[in-house]
Amino acid sequence: MKVTVGELPQSRKQIQIELEEEEVNRHFDSSLNQYAKVAQIPGFRKGKVPRPVLEMKFGKSLQAEVLEKIVNESYEKVQKEEGIEPVSPASIDTKDVMPEKNKPYSFKITVDVTPAVRIDEYKGLVLERGKIEITEKDVNAVLKRKQEEHAEFLPVADRPVMKGDWVLLDGDILLDGKVIQDLSGQLVEVGLDNLPKEMSEALIGSSVGDERNVNSKTESGEEITYRFRVKAIKERRLLIVNDEFARDLGEFQSLDELKADIRKELSAIVDIRVKEGLKKQIIDKLVDKVEVEFPPALTERQIERIKVLSKVRGDGSVEKLGEKELGELAVRKLKEYFILDEIAKRENITVTDEELEKVKAKISEGRKDAEIDMENVRSNLMQGKVFDFLLSAASIRDKEESLIVKPNDVSFIRRGKDELE
Amino acid sequence: MDSHIIIKSPVLTEKSTGMSEKENKYSFRVGGNATKIEIGKAIEELFKVKVVHVNTSFVRGKKKRVRQRVGKTPDWKKAVVTLRKGDKIEFA
């Protein structure tokens, strides 16, 4: 067997395979042997059919079978011998020639391979670490949010709605005569930005039982109608932040203890943020150093992957991206993956089975029936290790930064918590 | 007479292939009225070989039963042709 491997752009390879007569015959013989045992041809007993007769009867299907065998066997061999790692199904070009007995046979295989990522300078990256001090202000901001979360709502009966009141509604929002949102049972704060201005204006001054119909136009000129009835007016009373408040929140004895807990939580979030920031810097620096052209099949698969992931997360950030940006994002992700992989190979960073088991146990502890994609876990672990390695090899400068928690920044806290888990 | 009407098809069975391999004798289904001489000439013309002997025989059709009724497959004439040493016929 003669193999010639040629490089094509976009990290594709063209493999020309030439088989000698004897090899082709060997394949024919082995296929024929299989046929000989089972073929039933009138005039012959089973298993007694002579070769020439078999060849005559099954010529066409025999050729197809031999072709399959030849391609499979030689492709497998080539993969092993030439160290080719395909990332997509190979396309095989036989020029519509079938193998024939006593004749040499040649064909071409074109395949997308793992691109060779070359990276030399990955040690001693200069990184900036955000040094974040948790201030009293941050703690107080969280406290304030907790205070709002646990506020009491007291009914108001003796006066109309004022700015800052909370109103229990019954009704709906119509867009061009069609109901788009049901308002029944909703508690809204009057005068807040997240309530439409027209609605806030209509609410101020109304009393319990009042019905209102407000018409307005949207930016695109559609008619929007708010139709609602005031069911109840409530006043929010914040609890006083003191030891008692801390005790109400749970397992805390005093306000100081609560504060300490908030501090702990915040610092954990900060740690994660800092680490994420460092990771991002590492990736940015490494990705820019590498120029690779990925085969289109690989990029496409990555785009699909990104789309699916974004659907799972449901944040819709990917849908907004155009075709081109999505492509760039995919290439970036791919680069990241292959760079980390390459570094792991170079530095002999591996993930042991024990480590895998540990993580697996941890995951299944949280979700009993969770399906665990071990390959995914492995690659995540591996990436984490490579990051740790890169971090320890990098030179890190501290940069002052401040963490400012806004009272309404609920997502920040929640996200932080999720990451902690 | 046209050679293709005389020689209808080769007989491909274990026995016939055995004979062609060992004794250089080839069997054919031939027309019922074909004579040995005609058969020999036809084979020489069709396959460009030299025929030494022609032996013929009638093969009786087999009795086949379809439910209660007994039927019969047709009788046919078989010719076994011996070729000159070294000549060969390949059916393909």
Short mmCIF file of C-alpha atoms in Angstrom, two decimals:
data_model
loop_
_atom_site.label_atom_id
_atom_site.label_comp_id
_atom_site.label_asym_id
_atom_site.label_seq_id
_atom_site.Cartn_x
_atom_site.Cartn_y
_atom_site.Cartn_z
CA MET A 1 0.00 0.00 0.00
CA LYS A 2 1.37 3.39 -0.99
CA VAL A 3 0.16 6.40 0.92
CA THR A 4 0.75 10.03 0.01
CA VAL A 5 -0.56 12.66 2.38
CA GLY A 6 -0.99 16.15 1.00
CA GLU A 7 -1.90 19.29 2.90
CA LEU A 8 -4.85 21.38 1.86
CA PRO A 9 -5.82 24.78 3.25
CA GLN A 10 -8.18 25.05 6.25
CA SER A 11 -6.37 22.18 7.93
CA ARG A 12 -7.64 19.56 5.59
CA LYS A 13 -5.63 16.67 4.34
CA GLN A 14 -5.76 14.78 1.13
CA ILE A 15 -4.65 11.21 1.32
CA GLN A 16 -3.88 9.33 -1.84
CA ILE A 17 -3.93 5.62 -1.31
CA GLU A 18 -2.67 3.14 -3.88
CA LEU A 19 -3.11 -0.57 -3.45
CA GLU A 20 -1.19 -3.20 -5.33
CA GLU A 21 -2.74 -6.06 -7.21
CA GLU A 22 -2.13 -8.62 -4.51
CA GLU A 23 -3.83 -6.53 -1.88
CA VAL A 24 -6.89 -6.04 -4.03
CA ASN A 25 -6.99 -9.76 -4.73
CA ARG A 26 -6.67 -10.53 -1.05
CA HIS A 27 -9.78 -8.48 -0.36
CA PHE A 28 -11.63 -10.17 -3.19
CA ASP A 29 -10.66 -13.58 -1.90
CA SER A 30 -11.76 -12.90 1.63
CA SER A 31 -15.10 -11.53 0.49
CA LEU A 32 -15.56 -14.44 -1.87
CA ASN A 33 -14.84 -16.89 0.92
CA GLN A 34 -17.69 -15.44 2.89
CA TYR A 35 -20.01 -15.69 -0.06
CA ALA A 36 -18.90 -19.24 -0.81
CA LYS A 37 -20.11 -20.51 2.53
CA VAL A 38 -23.62 -19.17 2.34
CA ALA A 39 -24.46 -18.69 -1.34
CA GLN A 40 -27.32 -20.78 -2.67
CA ILE A 41 -27.25 -21.16 -6.42
CA PRO A 42 -29.44 -23.63 -8.33
CA GLY A 43 -27.43 -26.55 -9.59
CA PHE A 44 -25.00 -26.45 -6.70
CA ARG A 45 -25.07 -27.66 -3.13
CA LYS A 46 -24.59 -25.03 -0.47
CA GLY A 47 -20.92 -24.32 0.01
CA LYS A 48 -19.92 -26.17 -3.14
CA VAL A 49 -20.21 -23.33 -5.59
CA PRO A 50 -16.97 -22.83 -7.49
CA ARG A 51 -15.23 -19.45 -7.45
CA PRO A 52 -15.75 -18.48 -11.11
CA VAL A 53 -19.47 -19.08 -10.82
CA LEU A 54 -19.64 -16.98 -7.67
CA GLU A 55 -17.75 -14.18 -9.31
CA MET A 56 -20.09 -14.26 -12.21
CA LYS A 57 -23.19 -14.20 -10.04
CA PHE A 58 -22.14 -11.65 -7.44
CA GLY A 59 -19.67 -9.56 -9.41
CA LYS A 60 -21.27 -6.16 -8.82
CA SER A 61 -22.09 -6.50 -5.14
CA LEU A 62 -18.74 -8.14 -4.61
CA GLN A 63 -17.00 -5.09 -6.02
CA ALA A 64 -19.00 -2.77 -3.79
CA GLU A 65 -18.16 -4.88 -0.79
CA VAL A 66 -14.50 -5.01 -1.63
CA LEU A 67 -14.44 -1.25 -2.15
CA GLU A 68 -15.91 -0.72 1.30
CA LYS A 69 -13.40 -3.10 2.82
CA ILE A 70 -10.48 -1.52 1.06
CA VAL A 71 -11.47 2.00 2.05
CA ASN A 72 -12.23 1.16 5.64
CA GLU A 73 -9.14 -0.90 6.22
CA SER A 74 -6.67 1.39 4.55
CA TYR A 75 -8.20 4.53 6.06
CA GLU A 76 -7.95 3.03 9.51
CA LYS A 77 -4.37 2.03 8.86
CA VAL A 78 -3.46 5.46 7.53
CA GLN A 79 -5.01 7.13 10.57
CA LYS A 80 -2.81 5.07 12.82
CA GLU A 81 0.36 5.28 10.83
CA GLU A 82 0.21 8.93 9.88
CA GLY A 83 -1.29 10.07 13.17
CA ILE A 84 -4.26 11.69 11.53
CA GLU A 85 -7.09 12.68 13.84
CA PRO A 86 -10.14 13.36 11.75
CA VAL A 87 -12.72 15.78 13.07
CA SER A 88 -15.32 15.13 10.43
CA PRO A 89 -16.41 12.23 8.30
CA ALA A 90 -13.98 11.73 5.44
CA SER A 91 -15.05 12.30 1.90
CA ILE A 92 -13.89 9.58 -0.42
CA ASP A 93 -13.18 10.12 -4.06
CA THR A 94 -12.94 6.95 -6.15
CA LYS A 95 -13.65 8.70 -9.42
CA ASP A 96 -16.46 6.15 -9.86
CA VAL A 97 -13.97 3.38 -10.47
CA MET A 98 -14.71 0.07 -8.84
CA PRO A 99 -11.92 -2.23 -7.75
CA GLU A 100 -11.28 -5.11 -10.07
CA LYS A 101 -9.52 -8.37 -9.59
CA ASN A 102 -5.89 -8.52 -10.73
CA LYS A 103 -5.70 -4.76 -11.05
CA PRO A 104 -4.13 -2.20 -8.74
CA TYR A 105 -6.56 0.26 -7.20
CA SER A 106 -6.15 3.83 -6.05
CA PHE A 107 -8.43 6.43 -4.48
CA LYS A 108 -8.35 9.70 -2.60
CA ILE A 109 -9.62 10.60 0.84
CA THR A 110 -10.15 14.18 1.90
CA VAL A 111 -10.58 14.73 5.58
CA ASP A 112 -10.69 17.59 8.09
CA VAL A 113 -8.07 17.08 10.74
CA THR A 114 -7.35 18.54 14.10
CA PRO A 115 -5.48 21.68 13.27
CA ALA A 116 -1.94 21.87 14.48
CA VAL A 117 -1.90 24.57 17.08
CA ARG A 118 1.56 25.85 17.75
CA ILE A 119 2.07 27.91 20.82
CA ASP A 120 5.38 28.60 22.42
CA GLU A 121 5.03 31.53 24.76
CA TYR A 122 2.49 30.60 27.28
CA LYS A 123 4.61 30.82 30.38
CA GLY A 124 5.14 34.10 32.11
CA LEU A 125 2.07 35.82 30.80
CA VAL A 126 1.68 39.27 32.24
CA LEU A 127 -1.70 39.46 33.88
CA GLU A 128 -3.53 42.02 35.93
CA ARG A 129 -5.34 40.86 38.95
CA GLY A 130 -8.16 43.05 40.13
CA LYS A 131 -7.62 43.60 43.80
CA ILE A 132 -11.00 44.17 45.27
CA GLU A 133 -11.53 45.36 48.81
CA ILE A 134 -14.90 44.72 50.28
CA THR A 135 -15.96 47.92 51.92
CA GLU A 136 -18.54 48.71 54.51
CA LYS A 137 -20.50 50.33 51.70
CA ASP A 138 -20.82 47.04 49.83
CA VAL A 139 -21.97 45.23 52.91
CA ASN A 140 -24.53 47.91 53.61
CA ALA A 141 -25.82 47.70 50.08
CA VAL A 142 -26.47 44.00 50.47
CA LEU A 143 -28.07 44.67 53.83
CA LYS A 144 -30.34 47.21 52.24
CA ARG A 145 -31.42 44.72 49.65
CA LYS A 146 -32.14 42.15 52.31
CA GLN A 147 -34.10 44.78 54.17
CA GLU A 148 -36.22 45.42 51.10
CA GLU A 149 -36.72 41.75 50.48
CA HIS A 150 -38.02 41.20 53.93
CA ALA A 151 -40.12 44.33 54.16
CA GLU A 152 -43.65 44.26 55.45
CA PHE A 153 -46.57 45.42 53.37
CA LEU A 154 -49.23 47.25 55.35
CA PRO A 155 -52.62 47.89 53.80
CA VAL A 156 -53.63 51.53 53.30
CA ALA A 157 -57.29 52.33 53.34
CA ASP A 158 -57.72 55.95 54.19
CA ARG A 159 -55.93 57.69 51.32
CA PRO A 160 -55.40 57.48 47.54
CA VAL A 161 -52.26 56.09 45.91
CA MET A 162 -49.11 58.08 46.37
CA LYS A 163 -45.75 57.75 44.73
CA GLY A 164 -43.81 54.98 46.40
CA ASP A 165 -46.87 52.95 47.30
CA TRP A 166 -47.36 49.38 46.21
CA VAL A 167 -50.61 48.58 44.43
CA LEU A 168 -52.34 45.26 43.98
CA LEU A 169 -53.93 45.21 40.53
CA ASP A 170 -56.54 43.37 38.57
CA GLY A 171 -56.68 43.76 34.80
CA ASP A 172 -54.61 43.40 31.70
CA ILE A 173 -52.51 45.08 29.04
CA LEU A 174 -53.80 45.10 25.48
CA LEU A 175 -51.82 45.65 22.34
CA ASP A 176 -54.00 46.50 19.35
CA GLY A 177 -56.95 44.98 21.16
CA LYS A 178 -55.18 41.75 22.05
CA VAL A 179 -54.30 40.83 25.61
CA ILE A 180 -50.54 40.59 25.92
CA GLN A 181 -50.14 40.52 29.68
CA ASP A 182 -52.37 39.61 32.57
CA LEU A 183 -52.06 41.97 35.50
CA SER A 184 -54.33 40.23 37.99
CA GLY A 185 -52.78 39.70 41.36
CA GLN A 186 -49.68 41.72 40.52
CA LEU A 187 -48.12 43.93 43.10
CA VAL A 188 -46.41 46.93 41.53
CA GLU A 189 -44.46 49.81 42.91
CA VAL A 190 -45.79 53.14 41.75
CA GLY A 191 -43.31 55.58 40.30
CA LEU A 192 -40.63 53.05 39.57
CA ASP A 193 -38.97 52.94 36.20
CA ASN A 194 -40.06 49.42 35.41
CA LEU A 195 -43.69 50.49 35.37
CA PRO A 196 -44.85 52.32 32.22
CA LYS A 197 -45.03 56.05 32.82
CA GLU A 198 -48.66 56.32 31.73
CA MET A 199 -49.63 53.66 34.22
CA SER A 200 -47.81 55.31 37.07
CA GLU A 201 -49.47 58.61 36.30
CA ALA A 202 -52.91 57.02 36.17
CA LEU A 203 -52.33 55.21 39.41
CA ILE A 204 -51.31 58.19 41.47
CA GLY A 205 -54.37 59.60 43.09
CA SER A 206 -56.65 56.63 42.52
CA SER A 207 -58.27 54.78 45.42
CA VAL A 208 -59.27 51.21 46.08
CA GLY A 209 -61.90 49.99 43.64
CA ASP A 210 -61.11 52.60 41.01
CA GLU A 211 -61.01 51.42 37.42
CA ARG A 212 -58.78 52.98 34.83
CA ASN A 213 -58.31 52.70 31.09
CA VAL A 214 -55.16 54.26 29.77
CA ASN A 215 -54.41 54.47 26.09
CA SER A 216 -51.04 55.19 24.64
CA LYS A 217 -48.94 54.51 21.63
CA THR A 218 -45.82 52.40 21.47
CA GLU A 219 -42.72 53.53 19.68
CA SER A 220 -43.74 51.63 16.58
CA GLY A 221 -47.15 53.30 16.64
CA GLU A 222 -49.24 50.44 17.92
CA GLU A 223 -52.08 51.16 20.27
CA ILE A 224 -51.48 49.94 23.76
CA THR A 225 -54.16 49.93 26.45
CA TYR A 226 -53.71 49.42 30.16
CA ARG A 227 -56.99 48.29 31.69
CA PHE A 228 -56.94 47.76 35.42
CA ARG A 229 -58.70 48.09 38.71
CA VAL A 230 -57.01 48.96 41.97
CA LYS A 231 -57.64 46.10 44.38
CA ALA A 232 -55.59 47.26 47.31
CA ILE A 233 -53.06 49.89 48.23
CA LYS A 234 -50.15 48.91 50.36
CA GLU A 235 -47.38 50.72 52.04
CA ARG A 236 -44.04 49.08 52.37
CA ARG A 237 -42.47 49.30 55.76
CA LEU A 238 -38.83 48.40 55.99
CA LEU A 239 -37.67 46.63 59.08
CA ILE A 240 -35.05 48.34 61.16
CA VAL A 241 -31.66 46.78 60.65
CA ASN A 242 -30.57 45.62 64.07
CA ASP A 243 -29.80 42.42 65.96
CA GLU A 244 -33.43 41.42 65.85
CA PHE A 245 -33.50 41.74 62.06
CA ALA A 246 -30.48 39.49 61.89
CA ARG A 247 -32.18 36.91 64.08
CA ASP A 248 -35.27 37.00 61.85
CA LEU A 249 -33.18 36.21 58.82
CA GLY A 250 -32.10 32.91 60.22
CA GLU A 251 -29.19 31.42 61.97
CA PHE A 252 -27.55 34.66 63.00
CA GLN A 253 -27.31 35.85 66.60
CA SER A 254 -26.44 39.45 65.99
CA LEU A 255 -26.14 42.06 63.29
CA ASP A 256 -22.37 41.73 63.32
CA GLU A 257 -22.67 38.07 62.57
CA LEU A 258 -24.94 38.80 59.63
CA LYS A 259 -22.50 41.36 58.36
CA ALA A 260 -19.65 38.93 58.67
CA ASP A 261 -21.63 36.40 56.69
CA ILE A 262 -22.35 38.94 53.97
CA ARG A 263 -18.67 39.77 53.86
CA LYS A 264 -17.81 36.12 53.48
CA GLU A 265 -20.29 35.70 50.70
CA LEU A 266 -19.08 38.79 48.92
CA SER A 267 -15.46 37.79 49.17
CA ALA A 268 -16.26 34.41 47.69
CA ILE A 269 -17.95 36.17 44.80
CA VAL A 270 -14.99 38.47 44.46
CA ASP A 271 -12.63 35.51 44.35
CA ILE A 272 -14.60 33.97 41.54
CA ARG A 273 -14.72 37.26 39.70
CA VAL A 274 -11.00 37.73 40.04
CA LYS A 275 -10.32 34.24 38.82
CA GLU A 276 -12.69 34.64 35.92
CA GLY A 277 -10.99 37.89 35.06
CA LEU A 278 -7.59 36.24 35.06
CA LYS A 279 -8.88 33.39 32.95
CA LYS A 280 -10.30 35.81 30.46
CA GLN A 281 -6.98 37.62 30.23
CA ILE A 282 -5.14 34.38 29.70
CA ILE A 283 -7.48 33.33 26.95
CA ASP A 284 -7.36 36.74 25.30
CA LYS A 285 -3.60 36.76 25.33
CA LEU A 286 -3.18 33.22 24.08
CA VAL A 287 -5.86 33.38 21.44
CA ASP A 288 -4.33 36.44 19.86
CA LYS A 289 -1.00 34.71 19.55
CA VAL A 290 -2.30 31.85 17.51
CA GLU A 291 -3.27 31.89 13.88
CA VAL A 292 -5.13 28.78 12.90
CA GLU A 293 -7.52 28.05 10.13
CA PHE A 294 -10.20 25.64 11.21
CA PRO A 295 -12.01 23.33 8.86
CA PRO A 296 -15.52 24.58 8.17
CA ALA A 297 -17.13 21.44 9.55
CA LEU A 298 -15.52 22.07 12.90
CA THR A 299 -16.57 25.69 13.03
CA GLU A 300 -20.11 24.78 12.10
CA ARG A 301 -20.31 22.21 14.82
CA GLN A 302 -19.02 24.72 17.32
CA ILE A 303 -21.64 27.26 16.24
CA GLU A 304 -24.33 24.65 16.79
CA ARG A 305 -22.87 23.92 20.19
CA ILE A 306 -22.91 27.60 21.16
CA LYS A 307 -26.50 27.91 20.02
CA VAL A 308 -27.60 24.92 22.05
CA LEU A 309 -25.77 26.09 25.13
CA SER A 310 -27.31 29.51 24.86
CA LYS A 311 -30.74 27.95 24.55
CA VAL A 312 -30.13 25.95 27.71
CA ARG A 313 -29.07 29.07 29.55
CA GLY A 314 -31.91 30.97 27.96
CA ASP A 315 -30.21 34.35 28.06
CA GLY A 316 -30.75 34.97 24.35
CA SER A 317 -27.42 36.70 23.98
CA VAL A 318 -26.42 34.54 21.06
CA GLU A 319 -29.59 35.08 19.04
CA LYS A 320 -28.70 38.72 18.72
CA LEU A 321 -25.37 37.94 17.10
CA GLY A 322 -25.07 37.94 13.37
CA GLU A 323 -23.74 35.09 11.30
CA LYS A 324 -20.28 36.64 11.15
CA GLU A 325 -19.94 37.39 14.85
CA LEU A 326 -21.16 33.92 15.69
CA GLY A 327 -18.49 32.50 13.43
CA GLU A 328 -15.82 34.58 15.12
CA LEU A 329 -17.03 33.52 18.53
CA ALA A 330 -16.91 29.89 17.47
CA VAL A 331 -13.38 30.22 16.14
CA ARG A 332 -12.34 31.83 19.40
CA LYS A 333 -13.83 29.03 21.44
CA LEU A 334 -12.16 26.47 19.24
CA LYS A 335 -8.83 28.20 19.55
CA GLU A 336 -9.22 28.29 23.29
CA TYR A 337 -9.95 24.60 23.39
CA PHE A 338 -7.09 23.57 21.15
CA ILE A 339 -4.59 25.88 22.81
CA LEU A 340 -5.40 24.51 26.25
CA ASP A 341 -5.25 21.02 24.84
CA GLU A 342 -1.85 21.67 23.31
CA ILE A 343 -0.47 23.12 26.52
CA ALA A 344 -1.80 20.17 28.48
CA LYS A 345 -0.01 17.84 26.08
CA ARG A 346 3.23 19.76 26.33
CA GLU A 347 3.22 20.01 30.06
CA ASN A 348 1.95 16.50 30.61
CA ILE A 349 -1.10 17.69 32.45
CA THR A 350 -3.55 14.86 32.78
CA VAL A 351 -6.69 14.12 34.66
CA THR A 352 -6.62 10.97 36.73
CA ASP A 353 -9.55 8.66 37.08
CA GLU A 354 -9.69 9.35 40.79
CA GLU A 355 -10.18 13.04 40.20
CA LEU A 356 -12.87 12.25 37.70
CA GLU A 357 -14.65 9.99 40.15
CA LYS A 358 -14.54 12.68 42.78
CA VAL A 359 -16.17 15.25 40.57
CA LYS A 360 -18.67 12.72 39.36
CA ALA A 361 -19.65 11.88 42.91
CA LYS A 362 -20.02 15.55 43.68
CA ILE A 363 -22.29 16.15 40.73
CA SER A 364 -24.51 13.16 41.37
CA GLU A 365 -24.78 14.25 44.97
CA GLY A 366 -26.47 17.43 43.85
CA ARG A 367 -28.71 15.89 41.21
CA LYS A 368 -29.50 12.24 41.67
CA ASP A 369 -30.60 11.36 38.17
CA ALA A 370 -28.38 13.79 36.37
CA GLU A 371 -26.83 12.49 33.20
CA ILE A 372 -23.14 13.13 33.38
CA ASP A 373 -21.19 13.65 30.23
CA MET A 374 -17.87 12.28 31.37
CA GLU A 375 -15.99 13.64 28.38
CA ASN A 376 -17.24 17.07 29.24
CA VAL A 377 -16.31 16.74 32.88
CA ARG A 378 -12.89 15.50 31.90
CA SER A 379 -12.23 18.37 29.55
CA ASN A 380 -13.48 20.88 32.12
CA LEU A 381 -11.21 19.44 34.77
CA MET A 382 -8.34 19.45 32.33
CA GLN A 383 -8.94 23.05 31.39
CA GLY A 384 -9.09 24.02 35.04
CA LYS A 385 -5.74 22.36 35.62
CA VAL A 386 -4.16 24.03 32.66
CA PHE A 387 -5.45 27.37 33.89
CA ASP A 388 -3.96 26.73 37.30
CA PHE A 389 -0.69 25.87 35.66
CA LEU A 390 -0.71 28.99 33.51
CA LEU A 391 -1.58 31.11 36.51
CA SER A 392 1.29 29.73 38.51
CA ALA A 393 3.61 30.37 35.58
CA ALA A 394 2.33 33.87 34.93
CA SER A 395 3.53 37.08 36.46
CA ILE A 396 0.62 38.81 38.04
CA ARG A 397 0.28 42.47 38.88
CA ASP A 398 -2.36 43.74 41.21
CA LYS A 399 -4.73 46.42 40.08
CA GLU A 400 -6.97 48.33 42.42
CA GLU A 401 -10.60 47.89 41.69
CA SER A 402 -13.68 48.44 43.67
CA LEU A 403 -16.73 46.36 44.04
CA ILE A 404 -19.86 48.35 44.25
CA VAL A 405 -23.00 46.47 44.98
CA LYS A 406 -26.11 48.25 43.90
CA PRO A 407 -29.20 47.61 45.98
CA ASN A 408 -31.11 46.45 42.92
CA ASP A 409 -28.31 44.35 41.61
CA VAL A 410 -30.01 41.15 42.60
CA SER A 411 -28.69 39.23 39.67
CA PHE A 412 -25.16 39.93 40.75
CA ILE A 413 -25.67 38.31 44.12
CA ARG A 414 -27.67 35.40 42.74
CA ARG A 415 -25.22 34.72 39.99
CA GLY A 416 -22.45 34.77 42.49
CA LYS A 417 -24.25 32.27 44.62
CA ASP A 418 -24.81 29.90 41.76
CA GLU A 419 -21.19 30.01 40.89
CA LEU A 420 -20.31 29.21 44.45
CA GLU A 421 -22.35 26.05 44.35
CA MET B 1 -29.15 -22.21 -38.70
CA ASP B 2 -28.29 -19.41 -36.31
CA SER B 3 -25.84 -20.53 -33.63
CA HIS B 4 -27.82 -18.76 -30.93
CA ILE B 5 -30.92 -20.80 -31.68
CA ILE B 6 -28.96 -24.03 -31.50
CA ILE B 7 -27.12 -23.20 -28.27
CA LYS B 8 -29.58 -21.91 -25.70
CA SER B 9 -27.57 -21.58 -22.49
CA PRO B 10 -24.75 -23.21 -20.61
CA VAL B 11 -25.62 -25.74 -17.92
CA LEU B 12 -24.15 -24.52 -14.69
CA THR B 13 -24.20 -27.17 -12.05
CA GLU B 14 -21.68 -28.82 -9.80
CA LYS B 15 -21.44 -31.72 -12.17
CA SER B 16 -20.97 -29.58 -15.27
CA THR B 17 -18.38 -27.29 -13.76
CA GLY B 18 -16.56 -30.34 -12.41
CA MET B 19 -16.45 -31.84 -15.91
CA SER B 20 -15.27 -28.62 -17.50
CA GLU B 21 -12.46 -28.30 -15.03
CA LYS B 22 -11.30 -31.90 -15.10
CA GLU B 23 -12.15 -33.16 -18.56
CA ASN B 24 -12.49 -30.03 -20.64
CA LYS B 25 -16.12 -30.94 -21.35
CA TYR B 26 -18.73 -28.20 -21.44
CA SER B 27 -22.47 -28.73 -21.14
CA PHE B 28 -25.18 -26.72 -22.88
CA ARG B 29 -28.90 -26.67 -23.28
CA VAL B 30 -29.52 -26.97 -27.00
CA GLY B 31 -32.47 -26.87 -29.33
CA GLY B 32 -34.41 -30.15 -29.52
CA ASN B 33 -33.82 -30.57 -33.27
CA ALA B 34 -30.16 -29.63 -33.28
CA THR B 35 -27.79 -32.29 -34.50
CA LYS B 36 -24.38 -33.05 -33.04
CA ILE B 37 -22.69 -31.62 -36.09
CA GLU B 38 -24.70 -28.41 -35.92
CA ILE B 39 -23.93 -28.10 -32.22
CA GLY B 40 -20.24 -28.59 -32.75
CA LYS B 41 -20.13 -25.95 -35.45
CA ALA B 42 -22.16 -23.52 -33.40
CA ILE B 43 -19.86 -23.85 -30.40
CA GLU B 44 -16.78 -23.37 -32.56
CA GLU B 45 -18.30 -20.25 -34.04
CA LEU B 46 -19.56 -18.77 -30.80
CA PHE B 47 -16.58 -19.38 -28.57
CA LYS B 48 -13.78 -19.62 -31.14
CA VAL B 49 -12.63 -23.01 -29.92
CA LYS B 50 -12.07 -26.41 -31.52
CA VAL B 51 -14.65 -29.07 -30.71
CA VAL B 52 -13.46 -32.69 -30.55
CA HIS B 53 -16.61 -34.59 -29.53
CA VAL B 54 -20.25 -33.82 -29.04
CA ASN B 55 -22.44 -36.07 -26.91
CA THR B 56 -26.11 -35.37 -26.61
CA SER B 57 -28.93 -36.61 -24.44
CA PHE B 58 -32.54 -35.77 -23.71
CA VAL B 59 -33.23 -34.68 -20.19
CA ARG B 60 -36.68 -35.59 -18.99
CA GLY B 61 -38.64 -32.81 -17.32
CA LYS B 62 -39.39 -33.22 -13.67
CA LYS B 63 -42.81 -34.00 -12.31
CA LYS B 64 -44.03 -31.10 -10.23
CA ARG B 65 -47.16 -31.15 -8.14
CA VAL B 66 -49.39 -28.12 -7.84
CA ARG B 67 -51.93 -29.01 -5.16
CA GLN B 68 -53.64 -32.19 -6.44
CA ARG B 69 -52.64 -31.73 -10.07
CA VAL B 70 -49.44 -33.19 -11.41
CA GLY B 71 -47.52 -31.03 -13.84
CA LYS B 72 -44.26 -31.49 -15.66
CA THR B 73 -41.36 -29.21 -16.44
CA PRO B 74 -40.36 -29.35 -20.12
CA ASP B 75 -37.98 -31.94 -21.52
CA TRP B 76 -34.81 -30.51 -23.01
CA LYS B 77 -31.80 -31.59 -24.96
CA LYS B 78 -28.37 -31.44 -23.39
CA ALA B 79 -25.12 -31.46 -25.28
CA VAL B 80 -21.77 -32.19 -23.67
CA VAL B 81 -19.03 -30.80 -25.86
CA THR B 82 -15.44 -31.95 -25.52
CA LEU B 83 -12.92 -29.33 -26.53
CA ARG B 84 -9.46 -29.67 -27.89
CA LYS B 85 -6.88 -29.79 -25.16
CA GLY B 86 -5.93 -26.27 -24.14
CA ASP B 87 -9.13 -24.60 -25.37
CA LYS B 88 -11.37 -23.01 -22.81
CA ILE B 89 -14.75 -21.41 -22.52
CA GLU B 90 -15.42 -18.76 -19.92
CA PHE B 91 -18.95 -17.85 -19.02
CA ALA B 92 -19.09 -14.29 -17.90
#
